[in-house]
PDB file of C-alpha atoms in Angstrom:
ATOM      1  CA  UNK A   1     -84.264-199.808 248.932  1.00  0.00           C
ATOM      2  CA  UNK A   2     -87.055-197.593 250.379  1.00  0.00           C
ATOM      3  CA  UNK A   3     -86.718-194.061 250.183  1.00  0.00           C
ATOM      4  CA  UNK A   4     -87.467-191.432 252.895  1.00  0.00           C
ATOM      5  CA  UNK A   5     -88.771-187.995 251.839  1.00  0.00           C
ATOM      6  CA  UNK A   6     -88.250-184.936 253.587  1.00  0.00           C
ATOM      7  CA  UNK A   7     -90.205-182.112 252.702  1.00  0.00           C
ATOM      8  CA  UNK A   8     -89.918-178.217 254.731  1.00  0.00           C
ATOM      9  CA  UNK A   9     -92.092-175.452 254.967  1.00  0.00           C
ATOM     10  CA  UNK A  10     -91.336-172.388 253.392  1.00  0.00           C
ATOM     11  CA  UNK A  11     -90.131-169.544 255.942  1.00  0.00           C
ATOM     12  CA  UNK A  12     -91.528-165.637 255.161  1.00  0.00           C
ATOM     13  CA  UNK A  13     -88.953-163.611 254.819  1.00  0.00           C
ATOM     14  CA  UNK A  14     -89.917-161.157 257.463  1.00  0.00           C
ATOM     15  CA  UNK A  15     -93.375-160.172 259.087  1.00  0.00           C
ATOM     16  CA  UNK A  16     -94.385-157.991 256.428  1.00  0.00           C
ATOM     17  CA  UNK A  17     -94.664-160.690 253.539  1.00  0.00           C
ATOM     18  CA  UNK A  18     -97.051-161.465 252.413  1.00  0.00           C
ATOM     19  CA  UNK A  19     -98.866-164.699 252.577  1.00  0.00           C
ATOM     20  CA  UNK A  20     -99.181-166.999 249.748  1.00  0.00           C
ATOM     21  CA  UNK A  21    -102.651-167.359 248.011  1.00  0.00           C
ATOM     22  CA  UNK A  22    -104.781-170.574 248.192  1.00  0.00           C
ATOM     23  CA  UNK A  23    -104.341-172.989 245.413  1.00  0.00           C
ATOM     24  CA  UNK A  24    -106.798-175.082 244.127  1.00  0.00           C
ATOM     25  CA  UNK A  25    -104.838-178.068 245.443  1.00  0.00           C
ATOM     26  CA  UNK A  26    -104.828-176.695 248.736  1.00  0.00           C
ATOM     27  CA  UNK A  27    -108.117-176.010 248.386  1.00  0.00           C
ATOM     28  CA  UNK A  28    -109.024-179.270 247.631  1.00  0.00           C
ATOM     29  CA  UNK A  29    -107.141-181.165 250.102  1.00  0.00           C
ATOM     30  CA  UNK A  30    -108.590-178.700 252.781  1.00  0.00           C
ATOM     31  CA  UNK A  31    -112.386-179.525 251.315  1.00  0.00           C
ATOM     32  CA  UNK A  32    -111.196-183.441 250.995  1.00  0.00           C
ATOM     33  CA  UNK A  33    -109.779-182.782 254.670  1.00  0.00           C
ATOM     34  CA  UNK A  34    -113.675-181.822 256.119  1.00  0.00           C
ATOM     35  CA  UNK A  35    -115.190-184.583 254.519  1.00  0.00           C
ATOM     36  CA  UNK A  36    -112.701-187.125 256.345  1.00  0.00           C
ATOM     37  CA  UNK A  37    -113.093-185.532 259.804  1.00  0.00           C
ATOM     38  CA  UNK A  38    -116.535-187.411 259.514  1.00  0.00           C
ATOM     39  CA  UNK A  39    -115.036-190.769 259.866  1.00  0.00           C
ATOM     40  CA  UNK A  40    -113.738-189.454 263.439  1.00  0.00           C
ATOM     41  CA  UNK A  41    -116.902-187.652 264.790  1.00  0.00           C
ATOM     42  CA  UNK A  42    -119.285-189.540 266.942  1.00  0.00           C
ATOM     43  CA  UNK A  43    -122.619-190.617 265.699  1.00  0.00           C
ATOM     44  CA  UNK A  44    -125.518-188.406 266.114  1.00  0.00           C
ATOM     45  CA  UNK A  45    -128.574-188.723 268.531  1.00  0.00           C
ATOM     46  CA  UNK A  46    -131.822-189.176 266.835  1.00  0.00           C
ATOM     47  CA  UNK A  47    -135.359-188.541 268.943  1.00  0.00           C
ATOM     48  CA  UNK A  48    -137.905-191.028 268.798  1.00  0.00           C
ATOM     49  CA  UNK A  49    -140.643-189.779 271.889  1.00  0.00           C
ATOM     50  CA  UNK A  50    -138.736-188.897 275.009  1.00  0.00           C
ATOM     51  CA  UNK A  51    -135.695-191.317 273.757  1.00  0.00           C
ATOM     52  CA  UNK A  52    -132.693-190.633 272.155  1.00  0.00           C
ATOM     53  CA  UNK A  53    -130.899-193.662 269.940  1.00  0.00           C
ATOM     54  CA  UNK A  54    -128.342-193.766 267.510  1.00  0.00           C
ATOM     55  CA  UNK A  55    -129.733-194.414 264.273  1.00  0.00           C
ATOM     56  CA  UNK A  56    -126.910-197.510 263.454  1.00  0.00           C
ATOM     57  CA  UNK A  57    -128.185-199.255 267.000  1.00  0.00           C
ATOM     58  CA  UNK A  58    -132.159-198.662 266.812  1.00  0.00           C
ATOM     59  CA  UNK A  59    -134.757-197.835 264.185  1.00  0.00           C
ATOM     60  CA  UNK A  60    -137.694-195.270 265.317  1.00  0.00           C
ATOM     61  CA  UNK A  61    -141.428-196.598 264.670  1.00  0.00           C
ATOM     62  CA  UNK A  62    -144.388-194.795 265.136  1.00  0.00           C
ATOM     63  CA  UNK A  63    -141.863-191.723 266.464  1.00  0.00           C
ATOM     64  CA  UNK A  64    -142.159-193.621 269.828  1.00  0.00           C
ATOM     65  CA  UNK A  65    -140.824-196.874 269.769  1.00  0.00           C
ATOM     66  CA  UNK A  66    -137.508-198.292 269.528  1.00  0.00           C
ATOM     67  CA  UNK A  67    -136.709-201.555 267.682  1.00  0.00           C
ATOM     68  CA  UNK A  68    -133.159-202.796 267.917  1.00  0.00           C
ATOM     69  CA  UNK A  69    -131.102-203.863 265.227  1.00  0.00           C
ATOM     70  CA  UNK A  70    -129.195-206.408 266.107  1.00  0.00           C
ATOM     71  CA  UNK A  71    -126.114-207.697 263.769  1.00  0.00           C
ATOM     72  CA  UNK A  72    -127.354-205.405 260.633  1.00  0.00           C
ATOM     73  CA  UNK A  73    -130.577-207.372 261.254  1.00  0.00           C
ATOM     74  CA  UNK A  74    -133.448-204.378 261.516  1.00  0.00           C
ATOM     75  CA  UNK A  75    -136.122-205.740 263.975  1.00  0.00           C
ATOM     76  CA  UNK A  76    -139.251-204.516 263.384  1.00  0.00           C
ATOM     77  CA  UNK A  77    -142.111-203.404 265.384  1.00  0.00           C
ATOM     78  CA  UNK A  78    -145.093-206.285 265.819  1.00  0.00           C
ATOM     79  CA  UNK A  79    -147.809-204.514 268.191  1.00  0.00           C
ATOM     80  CA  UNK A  80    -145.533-204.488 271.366  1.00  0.00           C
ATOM     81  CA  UNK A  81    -142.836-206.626 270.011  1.00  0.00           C
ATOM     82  CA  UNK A  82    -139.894-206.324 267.711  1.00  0.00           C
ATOM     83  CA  UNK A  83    -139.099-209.316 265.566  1.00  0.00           C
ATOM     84  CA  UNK A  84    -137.044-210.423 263.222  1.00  0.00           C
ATOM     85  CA  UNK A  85    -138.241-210.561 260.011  1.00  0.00           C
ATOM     86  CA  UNK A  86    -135.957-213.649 259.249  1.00  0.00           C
ATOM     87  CA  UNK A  87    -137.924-215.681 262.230  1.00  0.00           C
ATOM     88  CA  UNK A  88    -141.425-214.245 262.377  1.00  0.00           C
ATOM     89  CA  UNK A  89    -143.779-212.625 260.343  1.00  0.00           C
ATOM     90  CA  UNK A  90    -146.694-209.807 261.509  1.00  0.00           C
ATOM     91  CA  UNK A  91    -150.061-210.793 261.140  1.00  0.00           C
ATOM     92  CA  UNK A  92    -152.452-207.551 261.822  1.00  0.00           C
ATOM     93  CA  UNK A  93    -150.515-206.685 265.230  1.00  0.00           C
ATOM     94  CA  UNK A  94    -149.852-210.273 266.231  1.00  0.00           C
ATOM     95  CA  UNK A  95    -146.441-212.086 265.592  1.00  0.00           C
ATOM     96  CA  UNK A  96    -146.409-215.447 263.862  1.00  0.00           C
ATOM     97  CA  UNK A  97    -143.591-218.053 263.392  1.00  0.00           C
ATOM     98  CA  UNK A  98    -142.339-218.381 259.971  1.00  0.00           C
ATOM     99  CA  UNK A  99    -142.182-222.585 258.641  1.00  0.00           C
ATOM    100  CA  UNK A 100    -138.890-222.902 256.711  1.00  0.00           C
ATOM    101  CA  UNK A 101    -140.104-226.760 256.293  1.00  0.00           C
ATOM    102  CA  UNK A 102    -143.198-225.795 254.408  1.00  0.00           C
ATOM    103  CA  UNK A 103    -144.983-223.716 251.734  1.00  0.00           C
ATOM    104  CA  UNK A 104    -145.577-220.418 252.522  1.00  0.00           C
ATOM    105  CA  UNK A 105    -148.508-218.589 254.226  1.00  0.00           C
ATOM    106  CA  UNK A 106    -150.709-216.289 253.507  1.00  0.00           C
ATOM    107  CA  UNK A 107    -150.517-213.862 256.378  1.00  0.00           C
ATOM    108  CA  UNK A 108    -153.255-210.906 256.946  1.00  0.00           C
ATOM    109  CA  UNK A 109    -152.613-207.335 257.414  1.00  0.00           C
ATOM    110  CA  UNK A 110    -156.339-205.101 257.832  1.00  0.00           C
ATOM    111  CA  UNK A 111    -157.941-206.288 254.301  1.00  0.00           C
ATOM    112  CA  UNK A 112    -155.058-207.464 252.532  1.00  0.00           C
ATOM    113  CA  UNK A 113    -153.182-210.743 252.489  1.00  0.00           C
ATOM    114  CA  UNK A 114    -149.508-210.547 251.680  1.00  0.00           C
ATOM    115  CA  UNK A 115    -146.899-213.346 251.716  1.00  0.00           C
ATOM    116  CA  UNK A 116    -143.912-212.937 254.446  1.00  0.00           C
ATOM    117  CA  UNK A 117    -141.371-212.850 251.777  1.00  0.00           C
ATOM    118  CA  UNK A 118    -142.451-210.556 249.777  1.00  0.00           C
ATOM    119  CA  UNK A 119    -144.089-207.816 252.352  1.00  0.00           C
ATOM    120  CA  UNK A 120    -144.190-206.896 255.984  1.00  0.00           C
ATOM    121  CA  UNK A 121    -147.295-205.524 257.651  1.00  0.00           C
ATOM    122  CA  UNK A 122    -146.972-202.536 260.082  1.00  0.00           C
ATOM    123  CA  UNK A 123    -149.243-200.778 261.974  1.00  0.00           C
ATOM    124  CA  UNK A 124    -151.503-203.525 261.506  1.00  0.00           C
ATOM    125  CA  UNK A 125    -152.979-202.137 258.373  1.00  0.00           C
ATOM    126  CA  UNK A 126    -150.058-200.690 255.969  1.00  0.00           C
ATOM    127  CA  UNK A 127    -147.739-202.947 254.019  1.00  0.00           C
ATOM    128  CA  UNK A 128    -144.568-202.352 252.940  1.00  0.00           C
ATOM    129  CA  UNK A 129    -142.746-204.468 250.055  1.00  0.00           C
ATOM    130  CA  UNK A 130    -139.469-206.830 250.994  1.00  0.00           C
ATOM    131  CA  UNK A 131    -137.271-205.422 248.293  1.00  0.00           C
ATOM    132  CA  UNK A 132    -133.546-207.811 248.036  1.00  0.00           C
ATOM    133  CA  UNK A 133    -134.039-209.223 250.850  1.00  0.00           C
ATOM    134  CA  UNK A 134    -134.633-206.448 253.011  1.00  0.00           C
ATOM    135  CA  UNK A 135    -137.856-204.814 254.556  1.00  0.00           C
ATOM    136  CA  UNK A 136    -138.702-201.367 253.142  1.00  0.00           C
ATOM    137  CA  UNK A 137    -140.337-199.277 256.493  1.00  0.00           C
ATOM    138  CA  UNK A 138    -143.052-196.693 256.611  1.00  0.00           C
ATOM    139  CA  UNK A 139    -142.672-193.154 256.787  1.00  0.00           C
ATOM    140  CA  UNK A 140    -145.831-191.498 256.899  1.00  0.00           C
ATOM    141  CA  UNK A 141    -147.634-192.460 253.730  1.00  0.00           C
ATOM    142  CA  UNK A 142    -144.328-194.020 252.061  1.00  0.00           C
ATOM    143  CA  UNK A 143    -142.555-196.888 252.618  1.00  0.00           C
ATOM    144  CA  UNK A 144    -138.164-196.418 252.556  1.00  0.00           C
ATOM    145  CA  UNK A 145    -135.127-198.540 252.616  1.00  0.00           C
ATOM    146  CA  UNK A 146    -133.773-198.075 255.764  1.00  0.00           C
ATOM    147  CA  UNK A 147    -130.350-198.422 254.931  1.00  0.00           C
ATOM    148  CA  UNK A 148    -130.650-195.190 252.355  1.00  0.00           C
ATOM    149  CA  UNK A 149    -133.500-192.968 254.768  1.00  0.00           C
ATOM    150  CA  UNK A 150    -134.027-192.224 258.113  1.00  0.00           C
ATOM    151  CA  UNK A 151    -137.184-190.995 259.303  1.00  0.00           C
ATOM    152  CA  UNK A 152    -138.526-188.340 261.980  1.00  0.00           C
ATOM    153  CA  UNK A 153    -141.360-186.971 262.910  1.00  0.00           C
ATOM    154  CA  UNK A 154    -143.387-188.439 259.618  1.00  0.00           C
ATOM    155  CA  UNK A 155    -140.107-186.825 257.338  1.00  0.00           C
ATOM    156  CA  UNK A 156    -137.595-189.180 255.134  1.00  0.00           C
ATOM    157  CA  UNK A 157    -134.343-187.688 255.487  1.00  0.00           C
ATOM    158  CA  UNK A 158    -131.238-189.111 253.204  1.00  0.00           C
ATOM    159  CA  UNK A 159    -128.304-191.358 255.073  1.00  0.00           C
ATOM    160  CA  UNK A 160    -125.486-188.941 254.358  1.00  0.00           C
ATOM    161  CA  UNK A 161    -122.511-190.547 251.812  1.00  0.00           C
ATOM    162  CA  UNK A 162    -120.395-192.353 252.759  1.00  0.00           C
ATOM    163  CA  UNK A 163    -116.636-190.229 253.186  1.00  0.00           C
ATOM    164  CA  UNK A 164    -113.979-191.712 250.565  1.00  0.00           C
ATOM    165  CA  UNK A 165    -111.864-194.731 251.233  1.00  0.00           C
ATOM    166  CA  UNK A 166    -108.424-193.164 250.675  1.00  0.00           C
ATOM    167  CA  UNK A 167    -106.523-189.735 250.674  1.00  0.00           C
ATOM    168  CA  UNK A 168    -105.611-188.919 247.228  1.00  0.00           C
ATOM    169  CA  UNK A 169    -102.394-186.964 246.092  1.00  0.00           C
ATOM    170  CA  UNK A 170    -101.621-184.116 248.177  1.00  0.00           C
ATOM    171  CA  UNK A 171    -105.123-184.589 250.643  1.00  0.00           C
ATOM    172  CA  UNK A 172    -104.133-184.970 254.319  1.00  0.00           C
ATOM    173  CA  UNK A 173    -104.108-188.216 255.821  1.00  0.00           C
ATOM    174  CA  UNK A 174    -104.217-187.182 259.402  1.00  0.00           C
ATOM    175  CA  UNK A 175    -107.449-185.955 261.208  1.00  0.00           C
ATOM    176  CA  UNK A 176    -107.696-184.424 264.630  1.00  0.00           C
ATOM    177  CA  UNK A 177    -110.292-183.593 266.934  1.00  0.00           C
ATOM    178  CA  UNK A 178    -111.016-183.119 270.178  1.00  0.00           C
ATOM    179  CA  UNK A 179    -111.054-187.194 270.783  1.00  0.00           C
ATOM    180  CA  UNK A 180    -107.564-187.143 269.113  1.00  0.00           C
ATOM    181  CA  UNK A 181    -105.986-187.728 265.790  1.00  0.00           C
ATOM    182  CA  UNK A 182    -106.332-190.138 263.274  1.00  0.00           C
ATOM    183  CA  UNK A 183    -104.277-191.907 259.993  1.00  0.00           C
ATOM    184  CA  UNK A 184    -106.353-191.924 257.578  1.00  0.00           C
ATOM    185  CA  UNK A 185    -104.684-194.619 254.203  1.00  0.00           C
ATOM    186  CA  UNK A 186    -103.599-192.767 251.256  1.00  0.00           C
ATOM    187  CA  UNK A 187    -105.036-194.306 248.055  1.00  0.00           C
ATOM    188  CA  UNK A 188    -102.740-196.899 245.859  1.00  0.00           C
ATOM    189  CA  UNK A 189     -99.364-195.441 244.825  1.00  0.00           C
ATOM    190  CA  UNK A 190     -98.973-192.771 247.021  1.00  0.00           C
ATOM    191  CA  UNK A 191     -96.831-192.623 250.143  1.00  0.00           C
ATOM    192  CA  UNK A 192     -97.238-190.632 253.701  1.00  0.00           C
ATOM    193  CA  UNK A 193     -94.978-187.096 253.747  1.00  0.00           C
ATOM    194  CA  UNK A 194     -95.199-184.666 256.222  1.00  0.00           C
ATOM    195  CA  UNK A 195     -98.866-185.844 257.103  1.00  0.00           C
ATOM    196  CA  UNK A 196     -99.675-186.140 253.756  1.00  0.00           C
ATOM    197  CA  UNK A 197    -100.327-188.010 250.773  1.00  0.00           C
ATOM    198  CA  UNK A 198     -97.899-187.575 248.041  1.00  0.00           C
ATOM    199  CA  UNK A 199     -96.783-189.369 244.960  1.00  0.00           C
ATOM    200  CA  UNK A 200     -93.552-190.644 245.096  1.00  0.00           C
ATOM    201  CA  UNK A 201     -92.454-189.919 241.168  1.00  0.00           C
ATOM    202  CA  UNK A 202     -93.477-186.471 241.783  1.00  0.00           C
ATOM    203  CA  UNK A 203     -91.347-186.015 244.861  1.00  0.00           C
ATOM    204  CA  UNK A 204     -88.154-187.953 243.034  1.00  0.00           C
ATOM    205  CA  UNK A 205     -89.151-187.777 239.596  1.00  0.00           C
ATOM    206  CA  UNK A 206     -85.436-189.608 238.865  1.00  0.00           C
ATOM    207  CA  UNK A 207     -86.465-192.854 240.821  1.00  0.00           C
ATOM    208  CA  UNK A 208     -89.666-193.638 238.822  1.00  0.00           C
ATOM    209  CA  UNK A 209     -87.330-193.574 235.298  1.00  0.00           C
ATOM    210  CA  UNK A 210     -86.709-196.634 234.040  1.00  0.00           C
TER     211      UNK A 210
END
């Protein structure tokens, strides 16, 4: 059988009453509350030149050139080109096909040689390591995992973390903004009430007894 809960809001008495203090578990499920309005709020715009991009859709090179990334595949800038590091690799400023049929090549970058797999060349002249997989980028004099930094104007800034998955007890589970509102899952266990999320042995302690 499922149960339904019900739960009121206390009414003040009259106008003069006064309000009831904050508790820390409002408190918390107002905080927990901000940090879920993020999954609702549009991306921001990031400048690279006289372009704006969203940082998910492009990646910024040179802060003036946009490389797309295409299917969480970051394309990366090759003098005028972007490529992906999966098909081509970036000799100096010049794009060469990679051989999947046979050994690997040494490619050039200024003075140095590097191997495709394990580094990328950018700017003709500064390499960056390949680190799981993935191509680290350059940031001024550093090179940065792209999906942890962003960078502008020659600065690294961190990828903010990532909201929570799930409401927990007593956090709100519905969001609104301007765009609308949105139901956000409570966390294992725990049922919707009144727009939030609420243990169901707490709200009918008698049901849970076994």
């Amino acid at each position: 059988m499922v149960r339904h809960f019900c739960l009121s809001r206390p009414a003040y008495k009259n106008a003069t009453s006064k309000p009831t203090p904050i508790t820390m578990t409002r408190l918390l499920s107002i905080v927990f509350t901000a940090l879920l309005a993020s999954l609702v709020i549009a991306e921001d715009h990031l400048s690279c030149g006289s372009s704006n991009y969203f940082p998910s859709q492009y990646t910024c090179f040179d802060d003036s050139f946009l490389c797309p990334i295409i299917n969480g595949d970051i394309y990366i800038r090759c003098g005028d080109a972007c490529y992906s590091t999966s098909l081509y690799s970036c000799s100096n400023t010049t794009l060469k096909p990679i051989s999947h049929s046979g050994p690997e090549v040494l490619e050039d970058c200024s003075d140095s040689r590097f191997y495709p797999s394990q580094y990328v060349c950018l700017d003709g002249d500064f390499l960056c390591p390949v680190l799981n997989g993935t191509a680290t980028l350059r940031c001024g004099a550093a090179c940065y995992p792209p999906a942890q930094y962003t960078c502008t104007n020659g600065q690294l800034s961190p990828i903010g973390v990532p909201p929570p998955t799930c409401v927990p007890n007593f956090g709100q589970d519905e969001v609104c903004t301007a765009q609308g509102c949105t139901l956000l899952p409570c966390c294992p266990g725990l049922i919707s009430v009144a727009s939030k999320c609420r243990d169901p042995c707490e709200l009918a302690p008698s049901s849970c007894n076994h």
